[in-house]
Amino acid sequence: MSKVLVIGEVKDGAFRQVSFEAIAAAKLIDDAAEVVGVVLGANITDVASELYAYGADRVVVVEHPHLKEYTPEGYSQALQEVISEENPEGIVMGHTAIGRDIMPKLASKVGSGLISDAVAIEDGPVFIRPIYSGKAFEKIEVEDGLTMVTVRPNNIASLEQDTSRTGDVSKIDVDVKNLQTIIKDIVKNTTSGVDLSEANVIVAGGRGLKSGDNFGILEELADVLGGAVGASRGACDAEYCDYALQIGQTGKVVTPDLYIAVGISGAIQHVAGMSNSKIIVAINKDPEAEIFQIADYGIVGDLFDVLPKLTDEFKKV
Ligand code: FAD
């Protein structure tokens, strides 16, 4: 039987949803494979066992004080030891900031290729990933060697949670040493609410908002819909909001169920980060705005009239 490792990611004491989606991806790679959840950190054994409920066949943790926070060196040392101990045929991780950083590094260390940002996996397995800023998709098959993949959040559905599935969590001891970077403390960004890259609903604002204070009307709608606020680079450059909210080619790539673009013109660099959203709603006073070309629903109007009305209507639901 083959074996696929799934590297789970824990944030603020809970798994990121994409960790469960990565388990489903591992099953799509080889339904008969043993799926081994791997979690790195400090005091994470209890949390790690949750991977069983989402389909892991076995769960291992690597605990070390220097793995409490992510560092490329620490994770790379630890994961190389896990790989040599487990000798898997495949490794899957979320295409998150950490996944994007560590997986290419690991791939080069173990002499493997990497399929990054897969959005679907067909029989074969055949991996589908966007290219040219989401304008086209390519299909990739791995002919031989290790199959290493990162999967884009919100694209491959996780398996149904089954809390009756439980199991032991075993430990792998590693020697994390000679680190050039040790993280002492993390100062949290106060603007963070629902994680943008995993949000099901995003209300994004552009330069049409005219000021940072006006972002409040986006937050109201996002709160009602249980979503997150995002932004165009135009809005970030104008200092209406933090760059952490930027969506696009040089910002975050998102694929929510619902993306509401408010006062955003639809420049190609913005569209590159959101065009794969399932439903796109655009609100813009210019009927010729490019954003309407990719929108499923468009509202031509002044956002300062439209948005409060939308929020009021959603409050009634
Ligand atoms: P604008 O283009 O100024 O559009 C504002 C829109 O608001 C207009 O369509 C206008 O009709 C509408 N509007 C104004 N007032 C109202 C109102 N009252 N009611 C309703 N509508 C109103 N951009 C990104 O977003 N993400 C990226 O990652 C990114 N990366 C880039 C990388 C490079 C190398 C380059 C060169 C550019 C990049 N850009 C990126 C910038 C991009 O080209 C655009 O400049 C930017 O997306 C424009 O932001 P915007 O749509 O908010 O502003």
Tab-separated table of C-alpha atoms and ligand atoms in Angstrom:
chain	number	residue	atom	x	y	z
A	1	MET	CA	0.000	0.000	0.000
A	2	SER	CA	1.295	3.462	-0.766
A	3	LYS	CA	1.552	6.206	1.784
A	4	VAL	CA	0.701	9.916	1.522
A	5	LEU	CA	1.738	12.416	4.187
A	6	VAL	CA	-0.547	15.356	4.834
A	7	ILE	CA	1.121	18.246	6.634
A	8	GLY	CA	-1.542	19.857	8.816
A	9	GLU	CA	-1.393	23.499	9.804
A	10	VAL	CA	-2.515	24.695	13.203
A	11	LYS	CA	-3.285	28.353	13.749
A	12	ASP	CA	-4.343	29.766	17.121
A	13	GLY	CA	-4.886	26.263	18.514
A	14	ALA	CA	-7.104	24.968	15.686
A	15	PHE	CA	-6.516	23.405	12.294
A	16	ARG	CA	-6.829	25.547	9.229
A	17	GLN	CA	-9.670	24.120	7.149
A	18	VAL	CA	-7.286	23.486	4.259
A	19	SER	CA	-5.562	20.818	6.366
A	20	PHE	CA	-8.755	18.736	6.143
A	21	GLU	CA	-9.058	19.517	2.430
A	22	ALA	CA	-5.475	18.240	2.000
A	23	ILE	CA	-6.542	14.883	3.494
A	24	ALA	CA	-9.324	14.654	0.883
A	25	ALA	CA	-6.722	15.513	-1.769
A	26	ALA	CA	-4.485	12.694	-0.517
A	27	LYS	CA	-7.398	10.262	-0.979
A	28	LEU	CA	-7.914	11.578	-4.508
A	29	ILE	CA	-4.245	10.881	-5.250
A	30	ASP	CA	-4.602	7.270	-4.122
A	31	ASP	CA	-7.800	6.054	-2.541
A	32	ALA	CA	-6.015	2.983	-1.200
A	33	ALA	CA	-3.091	4.889	0.307
A	34	GLU	CA	-2.432	5.139	3.999
A	35	VAL	CA	-2.962	8.824	4.769
A	36	VAL	CA	-0.659	9.989	7.555
A	37	GLY	CA	-1.376	13.373	9.150
A	38	VAL	CA	1.791	15.170	10.266
A	39	VAL	CA	1.606	18.101	12.658
A	40	LEU	CA	4.528	20.185	13.867
A	41	GLY	CA	4.497	22.430	16.905
A	42	ALA	CA	4.679	22.446	20.678
A	43	ASN	CA	1.963	20.809	22.813
A	44	ILE	CA	-0.163	19.957	19.798
A	45	THR	CA	-0.917	16.263	20.410
A	46	ASP	CA	-4.546	16.822	21.478
A	47	VAL	CA	-5.306	19.112	18.569
A	48	ALA	CA	-3.556	16.758	16.117
A	49	SER	CA	-5.939	13.882	16.824
A	50	GLU	CA	-8.721	15.824	15.067
A	51	LEU	CA	-7.202	14.768	11.732
A	52	TYR	CA	-8.667	11.293	12.283
A	53	ALA	CA	-12.193	12.692	12.093
A	54	TYR	CA	-11.438	14.032	8.603
A	55	GLY	CA	-10.038	10.793	7.195
A	56	ALA	CA	-6.424	10.398	8.366
A	57	ASP	CA	-5.441	6.741	8.912
A	58	ARG	CA	-2.598	7.597	11.257
A	59	VAL	CA	-1.425	10.825	12.914
A	60	VAL	CA	2.112	11.718	13.959
A	61	VAL	CA	3.349	14.836	15.702
A	62	VAL	CA	6.755	16.411	15.929
A	63	GLU	CA	6.968	18.467	19.083
A	64	HIS	CA	9.806	20.812	19.855
A	65	PRO	CA	9.919	24.267	21.502
A	66	HIS	CA	11.526	25.651	18.310
A	67	LEU	CA	8.602	24.396	16.209
A	68	LYS	CA	6.021	26.379	18.177
A	69	GLU	CA	6.133	29.050	15.483
A	70	TYR	CA	6.953	28.454	11.841
A	71	THR	CA	10.501	28.961	10.627
A	72	PRO	CA	11.622	27.578	7.250
A	73	GLU	CA	14.774	26.093	8.779
A	74	GLY	CA	13.079	24.438	11.750
A	75	TYR	CA	10.208	22.979	9.720
A	76	SER	CA	12.536	21.878	6.966
A	77	GLN	CA	14.832	20.008	9.383
A	78	ALA	CA	11.888	18.344	11.125
A	79	LEU	CA	10.020	17.403	7.946
A	80	GLN	CA	13.110	15.940	6.303
A	81	GLU	CA	13.437	13.613	9.293
A	82	VAL	CA	9.743	12.687	9.053
A	83	ILE	CA	10.114	11.961	5.328
A	84	SER	CA	13.135	9.736	5.833
A	85	GLU	CA	11.358	7.859	8.632
A	86	GLU	CA	8.023	7.462	6.817
A	87	ASN	CA	9.323	7.128	3.246
A	88	PRO	CA	6.034	8.267	1.611
A	89	GLU	CA	5.007	8.218	-2.043
A	90	GLY	CA	3.184	11.544	-1.725
A	91	ILE	CA	3.124	14.717	0.388
A	92	VAL	CA	0.218	17.191	0.421
A	93	MET	CA	-0.102	20.559	2.141
A	94	GLY	CA	-2.340	23.614	1.868
A	95	HIS	CA	-1.229	26.359	-0.525
A	96	THR	CA	-1.003	28.793	2.364
A	97	ALA	CA	1.769	31.241	3.173
A	98	ILE	CA	3.572	28.445	5.024
A	99	GLY	CA	2.829	25.803	2.382
A	100	ARG	CA	4.102	28.080	-0.369
A	101	ASP	CA	7.289	28.645	1.603
A	102	ILE	CA	8.170	25.214	2.930
A	103	MET	CA	7.095	22.839	0.146
A	104	PRO	CA	9.482	24.111	-2.575
A	105	LYS	CA	12.281	24.056	-0.013
A	106	LEU	CA	11.430	20.490	0.983
A	107	ALA	CA	11.046	19.410	-2.641
A	108	SER	CA	14.532	20.634	-3.444
A	109	LYS	CA	15.972	18.919	-0.343
A	110	VAL	CA	14.455	15.551	-1.262
A	111	GLY	CA	15.082	15.949	-5.010
A	112	SER	CA	11.421	16.030	-6.029
A	113	GLY	CA	9.274	18.198	-8.262
A	114	LEU	CA	6.339	20.146	-6.816
A	115	ILE	CA	2.837	20.736	-8.129
A	116	SER	CA	1.823	23.972	-6.512
A	117	ASP	CA	-1.636	25.474	-6.122
A	118	ALA	CA	-3.690	22.507	-7.362
A	119	VAL	CA	-7.410	23.322	-7.513
A	120	ALA	CA	-8.644	19.857	-8.509
A	121	ILE	CA	-7.398	16.298	-8.830
A	122	GLU	CA	-8.835	13.951	-11.438
A	123	ASP	CA	-8.381	10.204	-11.842
A	124	GLY	CA	-4.852	9.313	-12.736
A	125	PRO	CA	-4.062	11.237	-10.653
A	126	VAL	CA	-4.104	14.324	-12.865
A	127	PHE	CA	-3.536	17.633	-11.082
A	128	ILE	CA	-5.203	20.792	-12.331
A	129	ARG	CA	-3.665	24.151	-11.552
A	130	PRO	CA	-4.275	27.683	-12.832
A	131	ILE	CA	-1.658	29.385	-14.990
A	132	TYR	CA	-1.329	32.850	-16.561
A	133	SER	CA	-2.990	34.521	-13.575
A	134	GLY	CA	-5.981	32.182	-13.707
A	135	LYS	CA	-6.672	32.679	-17.427
A	136	ALA	CA	-5.952	29.023	-18.235
A	137	PHE	CA	-5.528	25.716	-16.446
A	138	GLU	CA	-2.869	23.100	-16.951
A	139	LYS	CA	-3.055	19.386	-16.223
A	140	ILE	CA	-0.042	17.655	-14.730
A	141	GLU	CA	0.765	14.013	-14.125
A	142	VAL	CA	3.711	12.764	-12.099
A	143	GLU	CA	5.544	10.065	-14.043
A	144	ASP	CA	7.797	8.834	-11.280
A	145	GLY	CA	9.229	9.791	-7.911
A	146	LEU	CA	7.581	11.515	-5.014
A	147	THR	CA	4.273	13.342	-5.640
A	148	MET	CA	4.437	16.658	-3.800
A	149	VAL	CA	1.423	18.956	-4.017
A	150	THR	CA	0.035	22.104	-2.452
A	151	VAL	CA	-3.738	22.532	-2.702
A	152	ARG	CA	-5.493	25.865	-2.934
A	153	PRO	CA	-7.844	26.481	0.037
A	154	ASN	CA	-11.588	26.206	-0.624
A	155	ASN	CA	-11.299	24.123	-3.811
A	156	ILE	CA	-11.167	20.452	-2.838
A	157	ALA	CA	-13.986	19.603	-0.444
A	158	SER	CA	-12.912	18.009	2.827
A	159	LEU	CA	-14.456	14.682	3.810
A	160	GLU	CA	-17.473	14.801	6.090
A	161	GLN	CA	-16.343	15.053	9.715
A	162	ASP	CA	-16.739	11.683	11.465
A	163	THR	CA	-16.041	12.054	15.188
A	164	SER	CA	-16.315	8.295	15.692
A	165	ARG	CA	-12.974	7.966	13.870
A	166	THR	CA	-10.238	8.260	16.500
A	167	GLY	CA	-6.753	6.884	17.058
A	168	ASP	CA	-3.449	7.288	18.818
A	169	VAL	CA	-1.116	10.112	18.022
A	170	SER	CA	2.486	8.947	17.848
A	171	LYS	CA	5.539	11.149	18.235
A	172	ILE	CA	8.602	11.433	16.086
A	173	ASP	CA	11.641	12.827	17.901
A	174	VAL	CA	13.712	15.254	15.929
A	175	ASP	CA	16.771	17.285	16.700
A	176	VAL	CA	16.018	20.864	15.625
A	177	LYS	CA	19.359	22.623	15.883
A	178	ASN	CA	21.570	25.475	14.718
A	179	LEU	CA	18.583	27.643	13.797
A	180	GLN	CA	19.522	31.093	12.595
A	181	THR	CA	16.035	32.383	13.378
A	182	ILE	CA	14.060	31.747	16.534
A	183	ILE	CA	10.663	33.440	16.844
A	184	LYS	CA	10.211	34.900	20.303
A	185	ASP	CA	6.859	36.604	19.903
A	186	ILE	CA	4.214	37.351	17.298
A	187	VAL	CA	2.452	40.691	17.298
A	188	LYS	CA	-0.993	40.100	15.856
A	189	ASN	CA	-2.419	42.309	13.167
A	190	THR	CA	-5.502	43.946	14.608
A	191	THR	CA	-7.239	44.068	11.226
A	192	SER	CA	-7.493	40.293	10.981
A	193	GLY	CA	-10.952	38.785	11.419
A	194	VAL	CA	-12.068	35.831	9.286
A	195	ASP	CA	-9.012	34.519	7.427
A	196	LEU	CA	-9.203	35.921	3.878
A	197	SER	CA	-7.729	32.912	2.085
A	198	GLU	CA	-10.260	30.542	3.678
A	199	ALA	CA	-13.315	32.839	3.875
A	200	ASN	CA	-16.505	31.637	2.171
A	201	VAL	CA	-17.688	35.202	1.684
A	202	ILE	CA	-15.499	38.205	0.885
A	203	VAL	CA	-16.625	41.811	0.601
A	204	ALA	CA	-13.770	43.637	-1.115
A	205	GLY	CA	-13.416	47.375	-1.500
A	206	GLY	CA	-11.510	49.481	-3.995
A	207	ARG	CA	-10.556	53.065	-4.575
A	208	GLY	CA	-14.243	53.817	-5.085
A	209	LEU	CA	-14.609	53.721	-1.279
A	210	LYS	CA	-12.813	57.107	-1.181
A	211	SER	CA	-11.476	56.741	2.384
A	212	GLY	CA	-10.420	54.292	5.052
A	213	ASP	CA	-13.324	55.320	7.262
A	214	ASN	CA	-15.731	54.214	4.546
A	215	PHE	CA	-14.374	50.659	4.814
A	216	GLY	CA	-16.728	50.457	7.806
A	217	ILE	CA	-19.666	49.885	5.438
A	218	LEU	CA	-17.857	46.874	3.961
A	219	GLU	CA	-17.252	45.497	7.447
A	220	GLU	CA	-20.953	45.815	8.288
A	221	LEU	CA	-21.962	43.744	5.267
A	222	ALA	CA	-19.143	41.229	5.855
A	223	ASP	CA	-20.255	40.813	9.483
A	224	VAL	CA	-23.853	40.139	8.469
A	225	LEU	CA	-22.694	37.527	5.939
A	226	GLY	CA	-20.082	35.988	8.274
A	227	GLY	CA	-17.378	36.928	5.802
A	228	ALA	CA	-14.087	38.768	5.578
A	229	VAL	CA	-13.143	42.166	4.169
A	230	GLY	CA	-10.651	42.329	1.318
A	231	ALA	CA	-9.327	45.121	-0.885
A	232	SER	CA	-7.826	46.054	-4.210
A	233	ARG	CA	-4.291	47.313	-4.346
A	234	GLY	CA	-5.709	50.681	-5.323
A	235	ALA	CA	-7.378	50.862	-1.911
A	236	CYS	CA	-4.217	49.673	-0.122
A	237	ASP	CA	-2.002	52.146	-2.005
A	238	ALA	CA	-4.412	54.934	-1.053
A	239	GLU	CA	-3.951	53.841	2.592
A	240	TYR	CA	-7.639	53.026	3.072
A	241	CYS	CA	-6.598	49.695	4.609
A	242	ASP	CA	-3.712	47.402	5.411
A	243	TYR	CA	-1.846	45.534	2.650
A	244	ALA	CA	-2.768	42.314	4.469
A	245	LEU	CA	-6.197	42.718	2.812
A	246	GLN	CA	-4.871	43.032	-0.744
A	247	ILE	CA	-6.275	40.526	-3.216
A	248	GLY	CA	-4.677	39.911	-6.584
A	249	GLN	CA	-1.567	38.974	-8.438
A	250	THR	CA	0.697	40.518	-5.820
A	251	GLY	CA	-1.717	39.964	-2.942
A	252	LYS	CA	-3.770	37.000	-1.788
A	253	VAL	CA	-5.454	34.542	-4.139
A	254	VAL	CA	-8.961	33.754	-2.921
A	255	THR	CA	-11.760	31.430	-4.035
A	256	PRO	CA	-14.758	32.117	-1.794
A	257	ASP	CA	-18.302	30.990	-2.569
A	258	LEU	CA	-19.315	34.651	-2.815
A	259	TYR	CA	-17.095	37.621	-3.746
A	260	ILE	CA	-18.622	41.084	-3.631
A	261	ALA	CA	-16.411	43.640	-5.403
A	262	VAL	CA	-17.317	47.146	-4.312
A	263	GLY	CA	-15.907	50.171	-6.154
A	264	ILE	CA	-13.245	48.027	-7.835
A	265	SER	CA	-12.565	48.587	-11.538
A	266	GLY	CA	-11.476	44.994	-12.314
A	267	ALA	CA	-7.856	45.483	-13.395
A	268	ILE	CA	-6.245	42.255	-14.626
A	269	GLN	CA	-3.935	42.137	-11.601
A	270	HIS	CA	-6.919	42.222	-9.239
A	271	VAL	CA	-8.920	39.701	-11.234
A	272	ALA	CA	-5.948	37.280	-11.092
A	273	GLY	CA	-6.583	36.897	-7.379
A	274	MET	CA	-10.358	36.411	-7.338
A	275	SER	CA	-11.641	35.251	-10.739
A	276	ASN	CA	-12.097	31.661	-9.536
A	277	SER	CA	-14.605	32.738	-6.863
A	278	LYS	CA	-17.808	30.747	-7.265
A	279	ILE	CA	-20.188	33.723	-7.486
A	280	ILE	CA	-18.964	37.243	-8.190
A	281	VAL	CA	-21.102	40.292	-7.523
A	282	ALA	CA	-19.836	43.679	-8.700
A	283	ILE	CA	-21.056	47.076	-7.532
A	284	ASN	CA	-19.745	49.961	-9.599
A	285	LYS	CA	-21.159	53.259	-10.831
A	286	ASP	CA	-19.430	52.870	-14.208
A	287	PRO	CA	-21.407	50.468	-16.456
A	288	GLU	CA	-18.266	49.991	-18.590
A	289	ALA	CA	-16.097	48.856	-15.649
A	290	GLU	CA	-14.064	45.739	-16.526
A	291	ILE	CA	-15.217	43.982	-13.371
A	292	PHE	CA	-18.674	43.472	-14.932
A	293	GLN	CA	-17.092	41.209	-17.582
A	294	ILE	CA	-16.343	38.539	-14.989
A	295	ALA	CA	-19.261	39.222	-12.625
A	296	ASP	CA	-22.197	36.818	-12.326
A	297	TYR	CA	-24.329	39.667	-10.995
A	298	GLY	CA	-23.709	43.359	-11.502
A	299	ILE	CA	-25.214	46.379	-9.836
A	300	VAL	CA	-24.598	49.674	-11.620
A	301	GLY	CA	-24.966	52.341	-8.991
A	302	ASP	CA	-23.359	54.434	-6.308
A	303	LEU	CA	-21.923	52.091	-3.721
A	304	PHE	CA	-22.842	54.483	-0.928
A	305	ASP	CA	-26.525	53.991	-1.865
A	306	VAL	CA	-26.370	50.317	-2.765
A	307	LEU	CA	-24.279	48.848	0.047
A	308	PRO	CA	-26.363	49.974	3.057
A	309	LYS	CA	-29.511	48.719	1.280
A	310	LEU	CA	-27.900	45.321	0.642
A	311	THR	CA	-26.780	45.097	4.265
A	312	ASP	CA	-30.291	45.923	5.508
A	313	GLU	CA	-31.809	43.274	3.221
A	314	PHE	CA	-29.336	40.581	4.341
A	315	LYS	CA	-30.073	41.444	7.975
A	316	LYS	CA	-33.697	40.426	7.367
A	317	VAL	CA	-32.706	36.929	6.113
B	1	FAD	P1	-9.618	52.029	-9.674
B	1	FAD	O1	-9.068	51.367	-10.876
B	1	FAD	O2	-9.361	53.486	-9.496
B	1	FAD	O3	-11.197	51.763	-9.676
B	1	FAD	C1	-12.094	52.341	-8.798
B	1	FAD	C2	-13.474	51.968	-9.271
B	1	FAD	O4	-14.425	52.460	-8.359
B	1	FAD	C3	-13.837	52.533	-10.653
B	1	FAD	O5	-14.254	51.477	-11.513
B	1	FAD	C4	-14.997	53.485	-10.376
B	1	FAD	O6	-15.980	53.479	-11.410
B	1	FAD	C5	-15.553	52.907	-9.095
B	1	FAD	N1	-16.251	53.903	-8.264
B	1	FAD	C6	-15.807	55.126	-7.874
B	1	FAD	N2	-16.712	55.710	-7.066
B	1	FAD	C7	-17.750	54.856	-6.947
B	1	FAD	C8	-18.990	54.897	-6.247
B	1	FAD	N3	-19.322	55.944	-5.491
B	1	FAD	N4	-19.825	53.860	-6.371
B	1	FAD	C9	-19.501	52.766	-7.133
B	1	FAD	N5	-18.344	52.689	-7.828
B	1	FAD	C10	-17.466	53.696	-7.714
B	1	FAD	N6	-4.235	45.482	-8.011
B	1	FAD	C11	-4.875	44.660	-7.170
B	1	FAD	O7	-6.037	44.891	-6.810
B	1	FAD	N7	-4.233	43.553	-6.683
B	1	FAD	C12	-2.975	43.225	-7.022
B	1	FAD	O8	-2.432	42.235	-6.548
B	1	FAD	C13	-2.278	44.078	-7.936
B	1	FAD	N8	-1.032	43.793	-8.325
B	1	FAD	C14	-0.429	44.606	-9.257
B	1	FAD	C15	0.836	44.257	-9.742
B	1	FAD	C16	1.436	45.058	-10.683
B	1	FAD	C17	2.795	44.669	-11.218
B	1	FAD	C18	0.795	46.209	-11.171
B	1	FAD	C19	1.441	47.065	-12.211
B	1	FAD	C20	-0.431	46.558	-10.678
B	1	FAD	C21	-1.063	45.780	-9.727
B	1	FAD	N9	-2.313	46.098	-9.225
B	1	FAD	C22	-2.954	45.235	-8.391
B	1	FAD	C23	-2.960	47.412	-9.503
B	1	FAD	C24	-4.032	47.337	-10.573
B	1	FAD	O9	-3.434	47.502	-11.847
B	1	FAD	C25	-5.058	48.477	-10.375
B	1	FAD	O10	-4.382	49.717	-10.364
B	1	FAD	C26	-5.865	48.361	-9.091
B	1	FAD	O11	-6.415	47.075	-8.981
B	1	FAD	C27	-6.987	49.402	-9.118
B	1	FAD	O12	-7.662	49.393	-7.894
B	1	FAD	P2	-9.197	49.837	-7.852
B	1	FAD	O13	-9.991	48.974	-8.763
B	1	FAD	O14	-9.576	49.897	-6.425
B	1	FAD	O15	-9.107	51.356	-8.337
